[in-house]
């Protein structure tokens, strides 16, 4: 898990259209996240923020996608 100026950086691999919502942690700020939504029009990204919000106990507004908006591999910042 990386820290940048008080922010936590996490790395996520997303599996959209998987038929379930689940988060697997691999330590060191690495996660595999299964989503139900397809990767169309940002729907999977929105679901990702909501799922991680519940998993981390942090408001979704405090989680930002830094890289990987159109990729399955994403880097997120949690403040």
PDB file of N, CA and C in Angstrom:
ATOM      1  N   UNK A   1       0.848  -1.166   0.000  1.00  0.00           N
ATOM      2  CA  UNK A   1       0.000   0.000   0.000  1.00  0.00           C
ATOM      3  C   UNK A   1       0.895   1.231   0.000  1.00  0.00           C
ATOM      4  N   UNK A   2       0.669   2.116  -0.931  1.00  0.00           N
ATOM      5  CA  UNK A   2       1.474   3.322  -1.040  1.00  0.00           C
ATOM      6  C   UNK A   2       0.754   4.483  -0.372  1.00  0.00           C
ATOM      7  N   UNK A   3       1.525   5.407   0.145  1.00  0.00           N
ATOM      8  CA  UNK A   3       0.968   6.637   0.716  1.00  0.00           C
ATOM      9  C   UNK A   3       1.537   7.800  -0.070  1.00  0.00           C
ATOM     10  N   UNK A   4       0.681   8.742  -0.424  1.00  0.00           N
ATOM     11  CA  UNK A   4       1.118   9.924  -1.161  1.00  0.00           C
ATOM     12  C   UNK A   4       0.489  11.145  -0.511  1.00  0.00           C
ATOM     13  N   UNK A   5       1.271  11.887   0.264  1.00  0.00           N
ATOM     14  CA  UNK A   5       0.761  13.104   0.884  1.00  0.00           C
ATOM     15  C   UNK A   5      -0.473  12.886   1.731  1.00  0.00           C
ATOM     16  N   UNK A   6      -0.510  11.818   2.523  1.00  0.00           N
ATOM     17  CA  UNK A   6      -1.673  11.545   3.362  1.00  0.00           C
ATOM     18  C   UNK A   6      -2.758  10.761   2.654  1.00  0.00           C
ATOM     19  N   UNK A   7      -2.598  10.557   1.364  1.00  0.00           N
ATOM     20  CA  UNK A   7      -3.563   9.781   0.587  1.00  0.00           C
ATOM     21  C   UNK A   7      -3.062   8.338   0.498  1.00  0.00           C
ATOM     22  N   UNK A   8      -3.974   7.390   0.431  1.00  0.00           N
ATOM     23  CA  UNK A   8      -3.615   5.990   0.272  1.00  0.00           C
ATOM     24  C   UNK A   8      -3.826   5.623  -1.199  1.00  0.00           C
ATOM     25  N   UNK A   9      -2.830   5.001  -1.806  1.00  0.00           N
ATOM     26  CA  UNK A   9      -2.922   4.553  -3.192  1.00  0.00           C
ATOM     27  C   UNK A   9      -3.150   3.047  -3.187  1.00  0.00           C
ATOM     28  N   UNK A  10      -4.185   2.599  -3.901  1.00  0.00           N
ATOM     29  CA  UNK A  10      -4.447   1.164  -4.016  1.00  0.00           C
ATOM     30  C   UNK A  10      -4.487   0.776  -5.490  1.00  0.00           C
ATOM     31  N   UNK A  11      -4.150  -0.466  -5.755  1.00  0.00           N
ATOM     32  CA  UNK A  11      -4.145  -1.001  -7.115  1.00  0.00           C
ATOM     33  C   UNK A  11      -5.248  -2.051  -7.212  1.00  0.00           C
ATOM     34  N   UNK A  12      -6.056  -1.934  -8.253  1.00  0.00           N
ATOM     35  CA  UNK A  12      -7.242  -2.775  -8.387  1.00  0.00           C
ATOM     36  C   UNK A  12      -7.278  -3.406  -9.771  1.00  0.00           C
ATOM     37  N   UNK A  13      -7.583  -4.686  -9.809  1.00  0.00           N
ATOM     38  CA  UNK A  13      -7.912  -5.355 -11.070  1.00  0.00           C
ATOM     39  C   UNK A  13      -9.408  -5.595 -11.028  1.00  0.00           C
ATOM     40  N   UNK A  14     -10.106  -5.150 -12.067  1.00  0.00           N
ATOM     41  CA  UNK A  14     -11.564  -5.208 -12.113  1.00  0.00           C
ATOM     42  C   UNK A  14     -12.015  -6.299 -13.075  1.00  0.00           C
ATOM     43  N   UNK A  15     -13.017  -7.064 -12.654  1.00  0.00           N
ATOM     44  CA  UNK A  15     -13.645  -8.087 -13.497  1.00  0.00           C
ATOM     45  C   UNK A  15     -15.107  -7.692 -13.701  1.00  0.00           C
ATOM     46  N   UNK A  16     -15.406  -6.860 -14.717  1.00  0.00           N
ATOM     47  CA  UNK A  16     -16.798  -6.456 -14.955  1.00  0.00           C
ATOM     48  C   UNK A  16     -17.623  -7.606 -15.524  1.00  0.00           C
ATOM     49  N   UNK A  17     -18.933  -7.458 -15.438  1.00  0.00           N
ATOM     50  CA  UNK A  17     -19.881  -8.460 -15.959  1.00  0.00           C
ATOM     51  C   UNK A  17     -19.628  -9.846 -15.379  1.00  0.00           C
ATOM     52  N   UNK A  18     -19.228  -9.916 -14.114  1.00  0.00           N
ATOM     53  CA  UNK A  18     -18.912 -11.210 -13.508  1.00  0.00           C
ATOM     54  C   UNK A  18     -20.114 -11.845 -12.826  1.00  0.00           C
ATOM     55  N   UNK A  19     -21.216 -11.091 -12.716  1.00  0.00           N
ATOM     56  CA  UNK A  19     -22.416 -11.649 -12.098  1.00  0.00           C
ATOM     57  C   UNK A  19     -22.425 -11.592 -10.583  1.00  0.00           C
ATOM     58  N   UNK A  20     -21.380 -10.991  -9.997  1.00  0.00           N
ATOM     59  CA  UNK A  20     -21.348 -10.867  -8.536  1.00  0.00           C
ATOM     60  C   UNK A  20     -20.596  -9.598  -8.170  1.00  0.00           C
ATOM     61  N   UNK A  21     -20.789  -9.166  -6.935  1.00  0.00           N
ATOM     62  CA  UNK A  21     -20.043  -8.026  -6.387  1.00  0.00           C
ATOM     63  C   UNK A  21     -19.208  -8.563  -5.226  1.00  0.00           C
ATOM     64  N   UNK A  22     -17.909  -8.564  -5.417  1.00  0.00           N
ATOM     65  CA  UNK A  22     -17.028  -9.148  -4.404  1.00  0.00           C
ATOM     66  C   UNK A  22     -15.655  -8.489  -4.481  1.00  0.00           C
ATOM     67  N   UNK A  23     -15.005  -8.353  -3.333  1.00  0.00           N
ATOM     68  CA  UNK A  23     -13.656  -7.788  -3.267  1.00  0.00           C
ATOM     69  C   UNK A  23     -12.738  -8.818  -2.628  1.00  0.00           C
ATOM     70  N   UNK A  24     -11.620  -9.091  -3.291  1.00  0.00           N
ATOM     71  CA  UNK A  24     -10.585  -9.958  -2.733  1.00  0.00           C
ATOM     72  C   UNK A  24      -9.346  -9.105  -2.506  1.00  0.00           C
ATOM     73  N   UNK A  25      -8.786  -9.178  -1.318  1.00  0.00           N
ATOM     74  CA  UNK A  25      -7.589  -8.416  -0.982  1.00  0.00           C
ATOM     75  C   UNK A  25      -6.372  -9.326  -1.072  1.00  0.00           C
ATOM     76  N   UNK A  26      -5.302  -8.797  -1.671  1.00  0.00           N
ATOM     77  CA  UNK A  26      -4.061  -9.555  -1.780  1.00  0.00           C
ATOM     78  C   UNK A  26      -2.942  -8.903  -0.977  1.00  0.00           C
ATOM     79  N   UNK A  27      -3.309  -7.987  -0.061  1.00  0.00           N
ATOM     80  CA  UNK A  27      -2.320  -7.295   0.758  1.00  0.00           C
ATOM     81  C   UNK A  27      -1.604  -6.212  -0.018  1.00  0.00           C
ATOM     82  N   UNK A  28      -0.887  -5.378   0.686  1.00  0.00           N
ATOM     83  CA  UNK A  28      -0.118  -4.284   0.084  1.00  0.00           C
ATOM     84  C   UNK A  28      -0.959  -3.390  -0.824  1.00  0.00           C
ATOM     85  N   UNK A  29      -2.242  -3.209  -0.510  1.00  0.00           N
ATOM     86  CA  UNK A  29      -3.089  -2.313  -1.290  1.00  0.00           C
ATOM     87  C   UNK A  29      -3.464  -2.834  -2.657  1.00  0.00           C
ATOM     88  N   UNK A  30      -3.456  -4.160  -2.836  1.00  0.00           N
ATOM     89  CA  UNK A  30      -3.846  -4.764  -4.116  1.00  0.00           C
ATOM     90  C   UNK A  30      -5.149  -5.525  -3.928  1.00  0.00           C
ATOM     91  N   UNK A  31      -6.088  -5.295  -4.860  1.00  0.00           N
ATOM     92  CA  UNK A  31      -7.414  -5.901  -4.758  1.00  0.00           C
ATOM     93  C   UNK A  31      -7.865  -6.426  -6.113  1.00  0.00           C
ATOM     94  N   UNK A  32      -8.673  -7.479  -6.071  1.00  0.00           N
ATOM     95  CA  UNK A  32      -9.389  -7.976  -7.232  1.00  0.00           C
ATOM     96  C   UNK A  32     -10.856  -7.733  -6.935  1.00  0.00           C
ATOM     97  N   UNK A  33     -11.540  -6.995  -7.825  1.00  0.00           N
ATOM     98  CA  UNK A  33     -12.929  -6.617  -7.578  1.00  0.00           C
ATOM     99  C   UNK A  33     -13.805  -7.152  -8.705  1.00  0.00           C
ATOM    100  N   UNK A  34     -14.793  -7.959  -8.332  1.00  0.00           N
ATOM    101  CA  UNK A  34     -15.769  -8.490  -9.276  1.00  0.00           C
ATOM    102  C   UNK A  34     -16.980  -7.562  -9.282  1.00  0.00           C
ATOM    103  N   UNK A  35     -17.446  -7.203 -10.474  1.00  0.00           N
ATOM    104  CA  UNK A  35     -18.575  -6.288 -10.618  1.00  0.00           C
ATOM    105  C   UNK A  35     -19.638  -6.886 -11.521  1.00  0.00           C
ATOM    106  N   UNK A  36     -20.877  -6.488 -11.314  1.00  0.00           N
ATOM    107  CA  UNK A  36     -21.982  -6.950 -12.154  1.00  0.00           C
ATOM    108  C   UNK A  36     -22.147  -6.102 -13.410  1.00  0.00           C
ATOM    109  N   UNK A  37     -21.816  -4.817 -13.316  1.00  0.00           N
ATOM    110  CA  UNK A  37     -22.038  -3.893 -14.429  1.00  0.00           C
ATOM    111  C   UNK A  37     -21.046  -4.126 -15.568  1.00  0.00           C
ATOM    112  N   UNK A  38     -21.465  -3.842 -16.805  1.00  0.00           N
ATOM    113  CA  UNK A  38     -20.551  -3.927 -17.941  1.00  0.00           C
ATOM    114  C   UNK A  38     -19.669  -2.676 -17.996  1.00  0.00           C
ATOM    115  N   UNK A  39     -18.545  -2.770 -18.685  1.00  0.00           N
ATOM    116  CA  UNK A  39     -17.656  -1.611 -18.792  1.00  0.00           C
ATOM    117  C   UNK A  39     -18.114  -0.654 -19.898  1.00  0.00           C
ATOM    118  N   UNK A  40     -19.305  -0.155 -19.775  1.00  0.00           N
ATOM    119  CA  UNK A  40     -19.887   0.738 -20.787  1.00  0.00           C
ATOM    120  C   UNK A  40     -20.338   2.033 -20.127  1.00  0.00           C
ATOM    121  N   UNK A  41     -19.978   3.162 -20.724  1.00  0.00           N
ATOM    122  CA  UNK A  41     -20.400   4.485 -20.258  1.00  0.00           C
ATOM    123  C   UNK A  41     -20.061   4.734 -18.789  1.00  0.00           C
ATOM    124  N   UNK A  42     -18.981   4.160 -18.309  1.00  0.00           N
ATOM    125  CA  UNK A  42     -18.542   4.397 -16.938  1.00  0.00           C
ATOM    126  C   UNK A  42     -19.327   3.653 -15.868  1.00  0.00           C
ATOM    127  N   UNK A  43     -20.235   2.769 -16.284  1.00  0.00           N
ATOM    128  CA  UNK A  43     -21.079   2.066 -15.309  1.00  0.00           C
ATOM    129  C   UNK A  43     -20.258   1.196 -14.360  1.00  0.00           C
ATOM    130  N   UNK A  44     -19.268   0.486 -14.882  1.00  0.00           N
ATOM    131  CA  UNK A  44     -18.441  -0.368 -14.022  1.00  0.00           C
ATOM    132  C   UNK A  44     -17.593   0.482 -13.073  1.00  0.00           C
ATOM    133  N   UNK A  45     -17.105   1.632 -13.534  1.00  0.00           N
ATOM    134  CA  UNK A  45     -16.318   2.509 -12.660  1.00  0.00           C
ATOM    135  C   UNK A  45     -17.159   3.035 -11.505  1.00  0.00           C
ATOM    136  N   UNK A  46     -18.397   3.402 -11.776  1.00  0.00           N
ATOM    137  CA  UNK A  46     -19.293   3.884 -10.721  1.00  0.00           C
ATOM    138  C   UNK A  46     -19.558   2.772  -9.712  1.00  0.00           C
ATOM    139  N   UNK A  47     -19.834   1.570 -10.224  1.00  0.00           N
ATOM    140  CA  UNK A  47     -20.067   0.441  -9.321  1.00  0.00           C
ATOM    141  C   UNK A  47     -18.803   0.140  -8.504  1.00  0.00           C
ATOM    142  N   UNK A  48     -17.637   0.230  -9.139  1.00  0.00           N
ATOM    143  CA  UNK A  48     -16.373  -0.004  -8.435  1.00  0.00           C
ATOM    144  C   UNK A  48     -16.227   0.933  -7.241  1.00  0.00           C
ATOM    145  N   UNK A  49     -16.486   2.215  -7.440  1.00  0.00           N
ATOM    146  CA  UNK A  49     -16.362   3.180  -6.343  1.00  0.00           C
ATOM    147  C   UNK A  49     -17.333   2.859  -5.218  1.00  0.00           C
ATOM    148  N   UNK A  50     -18.553   2.456  -5.563  1.00  0.00           N
ATOM    149  CA  UNK A  50     -19.548   2.116  -4.540  1.00  0.00           C
ATOM    150  C   UNK A  50     -19.173   0.844  -3.778  1.00  0.00           C
ATOM    151  N   UNK A  51     -18.690  -0.166  -4.487  1.00  0.00           N
ATOM    152  CA  UNK A  51     -18.299  -1.430  -3.848  1.00  0.00           C
ATOM    153  C   UNK A  51     -17.093  -1.213  -2.928  1.00  0.00           C
ATOM    154  N   UNK A  52     -16.096  -0.480  -3.413  1.00  0.00           N
ATOM    155  CA  UNK A  52     -14.922  -0.216  -2.576  1.00  0.00           C
ATOM    156  C   UNK A  52     -15.266   0.668  -1.387  1.00  0.00           C
ATOM    157  N   UNK A  53     -16.199   1.576  -1.576  1.00  0.00           N
ATOM    158  CA  UNK A  53     -16.643   2.437  -0.482  1.00  0.00           C
ATOM    159  C   UNK A  53     -17.174   1.601   0.677  1.00  0.00           C
ATOM    160  N   UNK A  54     -18.018   0.640   0.364  1.00  0.00           N
ATOM    161  CA  UNK A  54     -18.570  -0.239   1.404  1.00  0.00           C
ATOM    162  C   UNK A  54     -17.482  -1.123   2.010  1.00  0.00           C
ATOM    163  N   UNK A  55     -16.612  -1.656   1.169  1.00  0.00           N
ATOM    164  CA  UNK A  55     -15.560  -2.560   1.635  1.00  0.00           C
ATOM    165  C   UNK A  55     -14.570  -1.844   2.555  1.00  0.00           C
ATOM    166  N   UNK A  56     -14.181  -0.619   2.183  1.00  0.00           N
ATOM    167  CA  UNK A  56     -13.184   0.128   2.948  1.00  0.00           C
ATOM    168  C   UNK A  56     -13.789   0.963   4.072  1.00  0.00           C
ATOM    169  N   UNK A  57     -15.120   1.116   4.056  1.00  0.00           N
ATOM    170  CA  UNK A  57     -15.772   1.945   5.063  1.00  0.00           C
ATOM    171  C   UNK A  57     -15.473   3.424   4.886  1.00  0.00           C
ATOM    172  N   UNK A  58     -15.318   3.831   3.642  1.00  0.00           N
ATOM    173  CA  UNK A  58     -14.981   5.209   3.285  1.00  0.00           C
ATOM    174  C   UNK A  58     -16.031   5.731   2.312  1.00  0.00           C
ATOM    175  N   UNK A  59     -16.452   6.983   2.428  1.00  0.00           N
ATOM    176  CA  UNK A  59     -17.409   7.521   1.453  1.00  0.00           C
ATOM    177  C   UNK A  59     -16.853   7.444   0.027  1.00  0.00           C
ATOM    178  N   UNK A  60     -17.703   7.117  -0.927  1.00  0.00           N
ATOM    179  CA  UNK A  60     -17.287   6.996  -2.326  1.00  0.00           C
ATOM    180  C   UNK A  60     -16.692   8.297  -2.848  1.00  0.00           C
ATOM    181  N   UNK A  61     -17.108   9.415  -2.293  1.00  0.00           N
ATOM    182  CA  UNK A  61     -16.585  10.712  -2.734  1.00  0.00           C
ATOM    183  C   UNK A  61     -15.115  10.899  -2.365  1.00  0.00           C
ATOM    184  N   UNK A  62     -14.592  10.042  -1.495  1.00  0.00           N
ATOM    185  CA  UNK A  62     -13.184  10.134  -1.084  1.00  0.00           C
ATOM    186  C   UNK A  62     -12.301   9.138  -1.828  1.00  0.00           C
ATOM    187  N   UNK A  63     -12.882   8.440  -2.825  1.00  0.00           N
ATOM    188  CA  UNK A  63     -12.127   7.487  -3.637  1.00  0.00           C
ATOM    189  C   UNK A  63     -12.109   8.010  -5.068  1.00  0.00           C
ATOM    190  N   UNK A  64     -10.906   8.123  -5.639  1.00  0.00           N
ATOM    191  CA  UNK A  64     -10.769   8.661  -6.994  1.00  0.00           C
ATOM    192  C   UNK A  64      -9.952   7.708  -7.845  1.00  0.00           C
ATOM    193  N   UNK A  65     -10.386   7.502  -9.074  1.00  0.00           N
ATOM    194  CA  UNK A  65      -9.616   6.708 -10.028  1.00  0.00           C
ATOM    195  C   UNK A  65      -8.540   7.624 -10.601  1.00  0.00           C
ATOM    196  N   UNK A  66      -7.278   7.279 -10.364  1.00  0.00           N
ATOM    197  CA  UNK A  66      -6.161   8.098 -10.849  1.00  0.00           C
ATOM    198  C   UNK A  66      -5.713   7.656 -12.234  1.00  0.00           C
ATOM    199  N   UNK A  67      -5.612   6.340 -12.456  1.00  0.00           N
ATOM    200  CA  UNK A  67      -5.233   5.821 -13.771  1.00  0.00           C
ATOM    201  C   UNK A  67      -6.085   4.596 -14.072  1.00  0.00           C
ATOM    202  N   UNK A  68      -6.288   4.327 -15.367  1.00  0.00           N
ATOM    203  CA  UNK A  68      -6.996   3.125 -15.778  1.00  0.00           C
ATOM    204  C   UNK A  68      -8.492   3.288 -15.955  1.00  0.00           C
ATOM    205  N   UNK A  69      -8.948   4.487 -16.333  1.00  0.00           N
ATOM    206  CA  UNK A  69     -10.388   4.712 -16.504  1.00  0.00           C
ATOM    207  C   UNK A  69     -11.012   3.718 -17.481  1.00  0.00           C
ATOM    208  N   UNK A  70     -10.274   3.333 -18.523  1.00  0.00           N
ATOM    209  CA  UNK A  70     -10.811   2.413 -19.528  1.00  0.00           C
ATOM    210  C   UNK A  70     -10.093   1.068 -19.513  1.00  0.00           C
ATOM    211  N   UNK A  71      -9.396   0.774 -18.418  1.00  0.00           N
ATOM    212  CA  UNK A  71      -8.635  -0.465 -18.291  1.00  0.00           C
ATOM    213  C   UNK A  71      -9.166  -1.290 -17.123  1.00  0.00           C
ATOM    214  N   UNK A  72      -8.875  -2.579 -17.140  1.00  0.00           N
ATOM    215  CA  UNK A  72      -9.232  -3.434 -16.002  1.00  0.00           C
ATOM    216  C   UNK A  72      -8.279  -3.223 -14.835  1.00  0.00           C
ATOM    217  N   UNK A  73      -7.101  -2.696 -15.106  1.00  0.00           N
ATOM    218  CA  UNK A  73      -6.112  -2.413 -14.065  1.00  0.00           C
ATOM    219  C   UNK A  73      -6.166  -0.928 -13.739  1.00  0.00           C
ATOM    220  N   UNK A  74      -6.444  -0.620 -12.479  1.00  0.00           N
ATOM    221  CA  UNK A  74      -6.643   0.763 -12.076  1.00  0.00           C
ATOM    222  C   UNK A  74      -5.807   1.092 -10.849  1.00  0.00           C
ATOM    223  N   UNK A  75      -5.445   2.361 -10.755  1.00  0.00           N
ATOM    224  CA  UNK A  75      -4.809   2.880  -9.550  1.00  0.00           C
ATOM    225  C   UNK A  75      -5.776   3.902  -8.970  1.00  0.00           C
ATOM    226  N   UNK A  76      -6.109   3.729  -7.686  1.00  0.00           N
ATOM    227  CA  UNK A  76      -7.060   4.618  -7.034  1.00  0.00           C
ATOM    228  C   UNK A  76      -6.412   5.315  -5.855  1.00  0.00           C
ATOM    229  N   UNK A  77      -6.931   6.503  -5.558  1.00  0.00           N
ATOM    230  CA  UNK A  77      -6.473   7.285  -4.415  1.00  0.00           C
ATOM    231  C   UNK A  77      -7.614   7.370  -3.417  1.00  0.00           C
ATOM    232  N   UNK A  78      -7.315   7.020  -2.172  1.00  0.00           N
ATOM    233  CA  UNK A  78      -8.311   7.089  -1.103  1.00  0.00           C
ATOM    234  C   UNK A  78      -7.839   8.153  -0.123  1.00  0.00           C
ATOM    235  N   UNK A  79      -8.684   9.160   0.093  1.00  0.00           N
ATOM    236  CA  UNK A  79      -8.296  10.243   1.011  1.00  0.00           C
ATOM    237  C   UNK A  79      -9.085  10.170   2.298  1.00  0.00           C
TER     238      UNK A  79
END
